[in-house]
Amino acid sequence: MARYDRAITVFSPDGHLFQVEYALEAVRKGNAAVGVRGSDTVVLGVEKKSTPKLQDSRTVRKIVSLDTHIALACAGLKADARVLINRARIECQSHRLTVEDPVTVEYITRYIAGLQQKYTQSGGVRPFGLSTLIVGFDPYSEKPALYQTDPSGTFSAWKANATGRNSNSMREFLEKNYKETSGKETIKLAIRALLEVVESGGKNIEIAVMTHKDGLRQLEEAEIDEYVAEIEAEKAAAEAAKKGGFCFIILY
Amino acid sequence: MLLLLFRLSFLSFFPSLSLSQHFAPTGTKPHQRISVSLNFKQRKQREEKRRMMMKLDTSGLESFSAAVPSAMAAAEDQLFAPPSFDLPAGCADFDKFQMEAKQTLKHAKGTTTLAFIFNQGVIVAADSRASMGGYISSQSVKKIIEINPYMLGTMAGGAADCQFWHRNLGIKCRLHELANKRRISVTGASKLLANILYSYRGMGLSIGTMIAGWDEKGPGLYYVDSEGGRLKGNRFSVGSGSPYAYGVLDNGYRPDMTVDEAHELARRAIYHATFRDGASGGVVSVYHVGPNGWKKLSGDDVSELHYKYYPVQPTPVEHEMVDAPPA
């Protein structure tokens, strides 16, 4: 097996491309990221690892915009992300220039995935070590969209998804609790999913919300703390209701 | 002029007879042999031209070999590389020579085409005469090209250029549809064509076309030409008969016409252009592009239209011929 993981373009006898799988491992070690699609809002959330005291946290942006109507969050190697994001931004503008139309979310996802795939089939390069969550609104249909790509170059659309660390538990939570939401409910769902795996608090979570009218907006720490407080209160109320009912039965 | 052209083709068949076989500067590929008689400045100009030529937008001519891995493509390049030839010796000013050659081959845009947007869509109309100088080579040329079921292009200028590039545009539009699961907009299609034509600027393409269609944003009309220009507008007429057509069109145009009124206006405008312009004639074709695509409305022979607009008036006979009375 060790012989088949050196060159990216070599298959192993049982059909694996080991470099791609190792890239997926790198993604699994990256910070958690979650994306939720509502009926009129899309939300991206990222785990923020504690910043060293001397680091200027404003220069570390984990949720970036590719165009006025498209945003991206990723899990994995941040340096690779920078390169991929730059190429995607150029492609967004190039599309506007040649077709006089903004890109659709599907188009730019296809482009990024195609780029990631190209690096799994060339000599002398390694794959990009990141999975991306791409959200946005299609220019004319105004429908929200959420897509995910991975190092192998596959992509698909999702109602809600998570990548990075502990993504499995986040995805399980989303599968159990997803329902069509809009506005604030979508934001709360995303935060609740993140809180499953991240320490609670505004300074450990980064959230960005995109609507068709207002574009991308990063939430302030104070706002996030508010939402977290609301969520905790709801959770406590639910616990109390459960316990209260239980006691009621016992007493009776 | 003809002699020069003949010399060019002669040399292309016998590349080994070039005068500069023994003088191939190191670093140049064999087929880029430079004639001894050119001085340094002219050599530099030619190299620059060749370098500029490399930036052609050949995406329209790509075959699927572009997707094939590099090794095979390199082999293919060697097999299918275009034949090259040396410039004729004594051709001191290549640019002037090239311009003169183009002029002899260029047909002035002898035609009349027009298109306009109104509330019910787009009307596209054209004549059908092809002329070579003073000789009418055809009265039945299709000058309205159906790019796809909801987009039309008109032809003015070189017929081969227009037909080829419109078909090529049709291919690109279809590929866009397949890749993006939605139709390309008229804006996008006209931009694709304009970008291709711009990259061939100065190489002798002669195209003056209008792209008309109906997309998500409603009716669209763009004028695109071989100089690389692209204009968005509501009314256009292209060709040698366009001044006459503009006169009638601009006079009778109203945005709230019915389809029949617009049809009649377009037909009349082309008829009047064919009446006065010798390079326009034949059959007037009128198409209408609506939300469900284009539909051909009519194709009327211009000479018959003439008698429809100017019916023959019976005139009283002034002098009647009678048989001389028998003496």
XYZ file of C-alpha atoms in Angstrom:
579
model
C 0.000 0.000 0.000
C 2.833 2.333 0.736
C 3.988 1.983 -2.851
C 0.789 3.476 -4.205
C 0.594 6.641 -2.215
C 3.586 8.530 -3.564
C 2.425 9.714 -6.934
C -1.002 11.258 -7.077
C -1.846 9.821 -10.468
C -1.269 6.195 -9.524
C -4.201 4.004 -8.526
C -3.751 1.320 -5.932
C -4.856 -2.199 -6.838
C -8.045 -1.807 -4.853
C -8.999 1.387 -6.631
C -7.883 4.070 -4.185
C -6.062 7.283 -4.883
C -4.249 7.506 -1.636
C -3.107 11.083 -1.949
C -6.720 12.172 -2.297
C -7.696 10.161 0.763
C -4.845 11.663 2.750
C -6.071 15.074 1.675
C -9.478 14.158 3.094
C -7.687 13.312 6.345
C -6.186 16.771 6.366
C -9.691 18.175 5.974
C -10.881 16.114 8.909
C -8.254 17.767 11.038
C -9.295 21.271 10.014
C -11.616 23.485 11.979
C -15.325 22.749 11.927
C -17.507 24.519 9.393
C -21.244 24.328 8.905
C -23.628 25.678 6.300
C -27.444 25.827 6.425
C -29.802 26.833 3.636
C -33.091 28.498 4.546
C -35.876 29.670 2.300
C -34.542 33.220 2.057
C -31.275 33.081 3.980
C -28.097 31.034 3.929
C -25.821 30.854 6.933
C -22.183 29.828 7.208
C -20.601 29.083 10.544
C -16.988 28.337 11.377
C -15.227 27.315 14.553
C -12.754 29.922 15.660
C -9.781 28.485 17.443
C -8.552 30.623 20.273
C -6.378 33.374 18.882
C -2.972 33.921 20.402
C -2.839 37.122 22.391
C -0.486 38.933 20.062
C -2.318 37.992 16.838
C -4.543 40.516 15.154
C -7.672 38.427 14.769
C -9.177 40.683 12.115
C -6.631 39.484 9.564
C -7.748 35.884 9.994
C -10.947 35.728 7.970
C -12.449 32.292 7.649
C -15.598 33.157 5.734
C -14.827 35.045 2.537
C -16.873 36.425 -0.309
C -16.152 35.373 -3.879
C -18.495 37.953 -5.382
C -21.235 40.200 -4.077
C -23.669 37.285 -4.065
C -21.441 34.283 -3.260
C -19.568 33.372 -0.065
C -17.281 30.508 0.867
C -16.134 28.811 4.040
C -13.651 25.969 4.132
C -12.042 23.381 6.331
C -8.473 22.240 5.852
C -5.227 23.842 4.750
C -5.728 27.574 4.854
C -2.856 28.320 2.497
C -4.407 26.118 -0.175
C -7.679 27.910 0.490
C -6.112 31.262 -0.329
C -4.943 30.049 -3.734
C -8.275 28.455 -4.569
C -10.232 31.502 -3.444
C -8.123 33.822 -5.582
C -8.666 31.689 -8.654
C -12.406 31.520 -7.948
C -12.625 35.293 -7.553
C -10.902 35.808 -10.888
C -13.273 33.340 -12.516
C -16.291 35.182 -11.109
C -15.119 38.408 -12.712
C -14.085 36.717 -15.918
C -17.563 35.233 -16.234
C -19.087 38.672 -15.698
C -16.854 39.996 -18.458
C -17.452 37.344 -21.093
C -21.144 36.685 -20.528
C -22.192 39.955 -18.848
C -23.908 37.949 -16.151
C -22.941 37.175 -12.543
C -22.020 33.541 -11.940
C -24.570 31.122 -10.583
C -23.580 29.277 -7.410
C -23.540 26.024 -9.334
C -21.181 27.423 -11.957
C -18.562 28.628 -9.539
C -18.838 25.431 -7.502
C -18.274 23.454 -10.667
C -15.255 25.597 -11.427
C -13.717 25.132 -7.976
C -14.419 21.416 -8.034
C -12.923 21.179 -11.506
C -9.818 22.925 -10.247
C -9.534 20.547 -7.314
C -9.963 17.597 -9.668
C -7.285 18.867 -12.037
C -4.776 18.683 -9.236
C -5.614 15.023 -8.675
C -4.743 14.109 -12.237
C -1.493 15.971 -12.893
C 2.070 14.991 -12.291
C 4.160 16.690 -9.688
C 1.362 18.347 -7.767
C -0.630 17.395 -4.724
C -4.358 17.878 -4.220
C -5.779 20.904 -2.445
C -6.236 19.895 1.173
C -9.570 21.503 1.772
C -13.304 21.046 1.471
C -15.358 24.117 0.781
C -18.900 25.141 1.588
C -20.181 27.588 -1.005
C -23.348 29.574 -0.474
C -25.066 32.200 -2.492
C -28.087 33.341 -4.449
C -28.538 32.748 -8.155
C -28.659 36.102 -9.924
C -32.070 35.917 -11.569
C -33.988 33.192 -9.804
C -33.104 34.595 -6.349
C -33.021 31.084 -4.959
C -30.542 30.359 -2.159
C -28.052 27.549 -2.695
C -25.505 25.633 -0.630
C -22.849 23.435 -2.240
C -19.945 21.433 -0.903
C -16.739 20.412 -2.695
C -13.991 18.098 -1.500
C -10.357 17.377 -2.420
C -11.331 14.699 -4.939
C -13.219 17.268 -6.975
C -16.752 16.068 -6.399
C -19.482 18.504 -5.511
C -23.150 18.411 -4.676
C -25.905 20.623 -3.366
C -27.052 20.356 0.217
C -29.818 21.655 2.446
C -27.356 21.693 5.326
C -23.891 20.247 5.724
C -20.770 20.325 7.824
C -17.078 19.636 7.198
C -13.920 19.654 9.202
C -13.501 18.424 12.732
C -16.362 16.409 14.204
C -18.359 16.950 11.060
C -20.090 13.601 11.509
C -21.713 14.597 14.784
C -22.716 17.957 13.359
C -24.239 16.290 10.331
C -26.139 13.841 12.518
C -27.508 16.734 14.528
C -28.563 18.534 11.366
C -30.226 15.443 9.956
C -32.229 15.061 13.132
C -33.180 18.696 13.535
C -33.331 20.146 10.037
C -36.522 21.738 8.857
C -37.263 24.498 6.368
C -36.478 27.728 8.147
C -36.055 31.358 7.299
C -34.288 34.350 8.743
C -33.340 34.062 12.390
C -34.357 30.426 12.667
C -31.766 29.488 10.049
C -29.074 31.311 11.977
C -30.086 29.583 15.187
C -30.016 26.176 13.546
C -26.488 26.770 12.292
C -25.303 27.947 15.695
C -26.942 25.009 17.425
C -25.144 22.611 15.098
C -21.814 24.293 15.783
C -22.390 24.335 19.515
C -22.584 20.543 19.456
C -18.867 20.367 18.869
C -17.517 23.748 19.885
C -17.257 25.428 23.238
C -20.095 27.806 23.658
C -19.504 31.524 23.366
C -19.251 34.253 20.766
C -15.487 34.243 20.689
C -15.291 30.621 19.502
C -17.751 30.887 16.656
C -17.779 32.954 13.503
C -21.107 33.320 11.702
C -21.930 34.990 8.391
C -25.426 35.437 7.016
C -26.344 36.063 3.390
C -29.636 37.318 2.073
C -30.517 38.217 -1.482
C -31.120 41.847 -0.638
C -28.325 42.604 1.793
C -25.569 40.295 0.625
C -23.058 38.895 3.064
C -22.962 40.091 6.654
C -20.598 38.865 9.338
C -22.264 38.781 12.739
C -20.617 40.631 15.599
C -19.514 38.762 18.696
C -22.233 40.433 20.737
C -24.934 39.295 18.317
C -23.625 35.743 18.388
C -23.625 35.819 22.185
C -27.272 36.912 22.070
C -28.203 33.990 19.855
C -26.247 31.601 22.030
C -28.063 32.910 25.091
C -31.425 32.425 23.350
C -30.487 28.894 22.393
C -29.371 28.043 25.929
C -32.611 29.452 27.312
C -34.651 27.360 24.873
C -32.652 24.296 25.768
C -33.172 24.914 29.485
C -36.911 25.434 28.948
C -37.114 22.190 26.996
C -35.234 20.358 29.761
C -37.495 21.849 32.388
C -40.619 20.879 30.454
C -39.375 17.315 30.158
C -38.429 17.104 33.825
C -41.574 18.843 34.950
C -43.730 16.398 33.041
C -41.805 13.502 34.505
C -42.288 14.747 38.058
C -45.927 15.248 37.340
C -46.296 11.660 36.367
C -44.396 10.449 39.414
C -46.487 12.542 41.771
C -49.641 11.346 40.189
C -1.371 41.936 -57.673
C -2.386 38.595 -59.131
C 1.244 37.819 -59.901
C 2.186 38.349 -56.273
C -0.586 36.064 -55.121
C 0.538 33.445 -57.589
C 4.100 33.652 -56.321
C 2.887 33.131 -52.776
C 1.051 29.931 -53.627
C 3.982 28.770 -55.735
C 6.334 29.067 -52.823
C 3.970 27.298 -50.476
C 4.188 24.145 -52.580
C 7.980 24.210 -52.627
C 9.109 25.278 -49.187
C 12.569 23.843 -49.623
C 13.300 26.294 -52.390
C 13.498 29.132 -49.942
C 16.367 31.493 -50.459
C 17.580 31.408 -46.905
C 18.210 27.758 -46.275
C 21.704 28.330 -45.044
C 20.792 31.196 -42.772
C 18.782 29.926 -39.816
C 19.642 31.849 -36.670
C 20.039 29.636 -33.655
C 17.041 29.487 -31.431
C 14.420 29.748 -34.196
C 12.384 26.760 -35.210
C 13.055 25.429 -38.741
C 9.846 26.764 -40.238
C 10.574 30.253 -39.019
C 13.449 30.789 -41.448
C 14.042 34.477 -41.984
C 14.911 35.827 -45.375
C 18.370 37.362 -45.681
C 17.108 40.414 -47.482
C 15.054 41.795 -44.580
C 16.741 44.197 -42.273
C 16.688 43.981 -38.506
C 13.705 46.293 -38.027
C 11.472 44.353 -40.431
C 12.479 41.094 -38.850
C 11.494 42.427 -35.448
C 8.144 43.628 -36.825
C 7.409 40.235 -38.243
C 8.321 38.446 -35.051
C 6.022 40.763 -33.171
C 3.223 40.090 -35.612
C 3.714 36.374 -35.218
C 3.678 36.728 -31.464
C 0.456 38.766 -31.674
C -1.023 36.162 -33.967
C -0.409 33.581 -31.269
C -3.048 35.284 -29.126
C -5.872 34.227 -31.444
C -8.992 33.087 -29.671
C -9.097 29.645 -31.228
C -11.598 28.327 -28.715
C -14.089 28.322 -31.547
C -11.937 25.953 -33.540
C -10.937 23.616 -30.723
C -11.506 19.964 -31.294
C -11.773 17.524 -28.438
C -8.041 16.974 -28.621
C -7.823 19.893 -26.222
C -9.178 17.648 -23.467
C -6.761 14.832 -24.258
C -3.584 14.542 -22.151
C -0.548 16.461 -23.321
C 1.449 13.637 -24.920
C -1.180 12.807 -27.467
C -1.873 16.424 -28.191
C 1.789 17.058 -28.958
C 1.816 14.189 -31.442
C -1.345 15.479 -33.016
C 0.124 18.938 -33.285
C 2.996 17.574 -35.300
C 0.735 15.588 -37.588
C -1.827 18.282 -38.202
C 0.366 21.370 -37.991
C -0.592 23.840 -40.705
C 1.907 24.052 -43.561
C 4.146 27.061 -43.367
C 5.916 28.976 -46.050
C 8.458 31.747 -46.358
C 7.507 35.212 -47.431
C 8.386 36.054 -51.003
C 11.718 37.754 -51.269
C 11.512 41.405 -52.190
C 8.285 41.792 -50.277
C 9.681 44.705 -48.419
C 6.562 46.047 -46.744
C 4.578 43.058 -45.598
C 1.854 45.100 -43.949
C 1.041 47.014 -47.111
C 1.087 43.808 -49.110
C -1.324 42.195 -46.699
C -3.712 45.154 -46.805
C -3.742 45.170 -50.588
C -4.397 41.454 -50.708
C -7.312 41.878 -48.352
C -8.779 44.696 -50.406
C -8.911 42.609 -53.557
C -10.800 39.888 -51.757
C -13.099 42.090 -49.750
C -16.723 42.513 -50.823
C -18.318 45.677 -49.607
C -21.201 44.752 -47.365
C -23.674 44.656 -50.231
C -26.894 43.805 -48.547
C -29.723 45.187 -46.456
C -30.620 43.702 -43.115
C -32.561 45.221 -40.291
C -33.875 44.328 -36.867
C -35.852 46.174 -34.243
C -37.343 45.555 -30.815
C -40.922 46.448 -30.085
C -43.408 45.519 -27.371
C -44.186 42.136 -28.828
C -40.609 41.009 -29.404
C -38.047 41.429 -32.144
C -38.553 41.643 -35.902
C -35.630 40.621 -38.118
C -35.690 41.168 -41.881
C -33.191 40.868 -44.716
C -32.896 40.771 -48.495
C -31.342 37.844 -50.336
C -29.013 39.157 -53.016
C -25.321 38.284 -53.224
C -23.196 40.391 -55.549
C -19.591 40.200 -56.694
C -18.789 43.680 -57.896
C -21.404 44.330 -60.572
C -22.409 40.694 -61.041
C -25.356 39.344 -59.138
C -24.174 35.927 -58.068
C -27.345 34.854 -56.279
C -30.859 36.087 -55.591
C -31.649 33.475 -52.975
C -29.113 33.742 -50.187
C -30.330 33.009 -46.659
C -29.134 36.037 -44.743
C -30.973 35.296 -41.544
C -29.194 32.497 -39.762
C -30.977 30.453 -37.138
C -28.470 30.105 -34.326
C -30.883 28.179 -32.136
C -34.667 28.047 -31.756
C -34.811 31.347 -29.884
C -31.937 33.314 -31.402
C -31.329 34.687 -34.887
C -28.293 36.237 -36.523
C -28.186 38.340 -39.681
C -25.499 38.170 -42.325
C -23.758 41.124 -43.906
C -20.252 41.152 -45.305
C -18.408 37.995 -46.210
C -20.921 35.157 -46.558
C -18.497 32.438 -45.547
C -17.327 34.367 -42.506
C -20.866 35.021 -41.323
C -22.093 31.481 -41.891
C -19.115 29.839 -40.229
C -18.986 32.052 -37.168
C -22.730 31.948 -36.639
C -22.706 28.172 -36.703
C -19.758 28.245 -34.355
C -21.703 30.548 -32.069
C -24.590 28.078 -32.171
C -22.229 25.345 -30.992
C -20.981 27.491 -28.133
C -24.503 28.449 -27.091
C -25.531 24.808 -26.983
C -22.463 23.857 -24.951
C -23.271 26.661 -22.517
C -26.809 25.324 -22.195
C -25.605 21.815 -21.494
C -23.008 22.918 -18.975
C -25.133 25.424 -17.091
C -28.597 23.878 -17.491
C -30.048 27.154 -18.669
C -30.122 28.991 -21.964
C -27.474 31.549 -22.692
C -28.677 35.137 -22.726
C -28.575 37.246 -25.888
C -26.047 39.418 -24.052
C -23.814 36.454 -23.430
C -24.088 35.064 -26.946
C -23.298 38.409 -28.565
C -20.378 38.891 -26.173
C -18.960 35.472 -27.072
C -19.117 36.324 -30.767
C -17.687 39.803 -30.255
C -14.736 38.455 -28.289
C -13.904 35.944 -31.006
C -14.165 38.561 -33.739
C -12.008 40.960 -31.749
C -9.220 38.438 -31.528
C -9.264 38.131 -35.333
C -9.227 41.881 -35.778
C -7.152 43.073 -38.692
C -7.009 39.646 -40.313
C -9.604 40.284 -42.966
C -12.823 38.951 -41.505
C -15.786 40.899 -42.815
C -18.865 40.502 -40.649
C -21.621 42.930 -39.735
C -24.211 41.001 -37.869
C -27.109 41.517 -35.525
C -27.895 38.981 -32.826
C -31.560 39.012 -31.946
C -33.292 36.798 -29.439
C -35.571 36.423 -26.467
C -34.098 35.425 -23.094
C -34.975 35.695 -19.410
C -34.634 39.462 -19.532
C -37.009 39.790 -22.479
C -36.211 40.684 -26.102
C -32.575 41.443 -26.868
C -30.827 42.937 -29.888
C -27.101 43.486 -30.357
C -25.028 44.638 -33.312
C -21.635 42.933 -33.606
C -19.035 43.551 -36.300
C -15.689 42.256 -37.407
C -13.876 45.320 -36.103
C -14.760 44.025 -32.652
C -17.555 46.509 -31.984
C -20.652 45.478 -30.103
C -23.663 47.711 -29.531
C -26.904 47.176 -27.690
C -29.882 48.894 -29.211
C -33.517 48.939 -30.238
C -33.220 49.478 -34.002
C -30.405 48.510 -36.319
C -29.911 48.229 -40.039
C -26.726 46.915 -41.598
C -25.462 46.885 -45.160
C -25.194 49.027 -48.259
C -28.965 49.522 -48.331
C -29.217 50.487 -44.686
C -29.591 54.274 -45.179
C -32.728 53.672 -47.244
C -34.057 51.131 -44.805
C -33.389 53.456 -41.861
C -35.426 56.161 -43.549
C -38.530 54.034 -43.738
C -37.933 52.244 -40.440
C -37.292 55.300 -38.315
C -40.280 57.045 -39.850
C -42.798 54.278 -39.214
C -41.501 52.863 -35.924
C -43.679 52.828 -32.819
C -42.931 50.634 -29.788
C -46.584 49.638 -29.411
C -47.108 48.169 -32.877
C -48.860 44.888 -33.387
C -46.928 42.020 -34.893
C -48.655 42.543 -38.239
C -47.843 46.251 -38.322
C -44.231 45.581 -37.428
C -44.060 42.877 -40.074
C -45.354 45.266 -42.726
C -42.971 48.007 -41.627
C -39.948 45.734 -41.875
C -41.009 44.446 -45.256
C -41.550 47.930 -46.604
C -38.213 49.137 -45.289
C -36.289 46.339 -46.986
C -38.293 46.796 -50.187
C -37.394 50.459 -50.387
C -33.756 49.651 -49.788
C -33.766 47.095 -52.583
C -35.451 49.620 -54.855
C -32.641 52.131 -54.571
C -29.594 50.037 -53.713
C -28.209 47.915 -56.513
C -26.528 45.469 -54.187
C -29.771 44.509 -52.458
C -32.648 42.582 -53.924
C -34.152 39.157 -54.329
C -36.539 38.057 -51.611
C -37.450 39.883 -48.396
C -37.517 37.488 -45.447
C -39.128 38.635 -42.228
C -38.829 36.766 -38.936
C -40.452 37.448 -35.586
C -38.813 36.445 -32.283
C -41.287 36.018 -29.474
C -41.139 34.496 -26.005
C -41.392 31.001 -27.483
C -38.729 31.432 -30.114
C -38.531 32.673 -33.663
C -41.003 32.177 -36.457
C -40.612 33.053 -40.113
C -43.413 35.378 -41.088
C -42.934 35.812 -44.828
C -40.612 35.650 -47.797
C -41.755 37.939 -50.616
C -40.080 38.528 -53.934
C -39.133 42.189 -54.199
C -40.310 42.625 -57.754
C -43.756 41.371 -56.810
C -43.791 43.667 -53.814
C -43.083 46.552 -56.140
C -46.323 46.065 -57.987
C -48.131 45.664 -54.708
C -46.945 49.050 -53.523
C -47.087 50.719 -56.931
C -49.835 48.974 -58.840
C -49.927 49.553 -62.571
C -52.335 52.367 -63.464
C -54.128 51.984 -66.731
C -53.187 55.118 -68.731
C -55.290 56.447 -71.595
C -53.726 55.773 -74.957
C -52.572 58.958 -76.647
C -52.032 57.790 -80.129
C -53.790 54.726 -81.187
C -52.295 52.792 -84.006
C -54.812 51.984 -86.685
C -54.381 50.174 -89.917
C -53.860 52.506 -92.789
C -57.078 52.674 -94.773
C -56.761 50.763 -97.926
C -55.925 53.171 -100.623
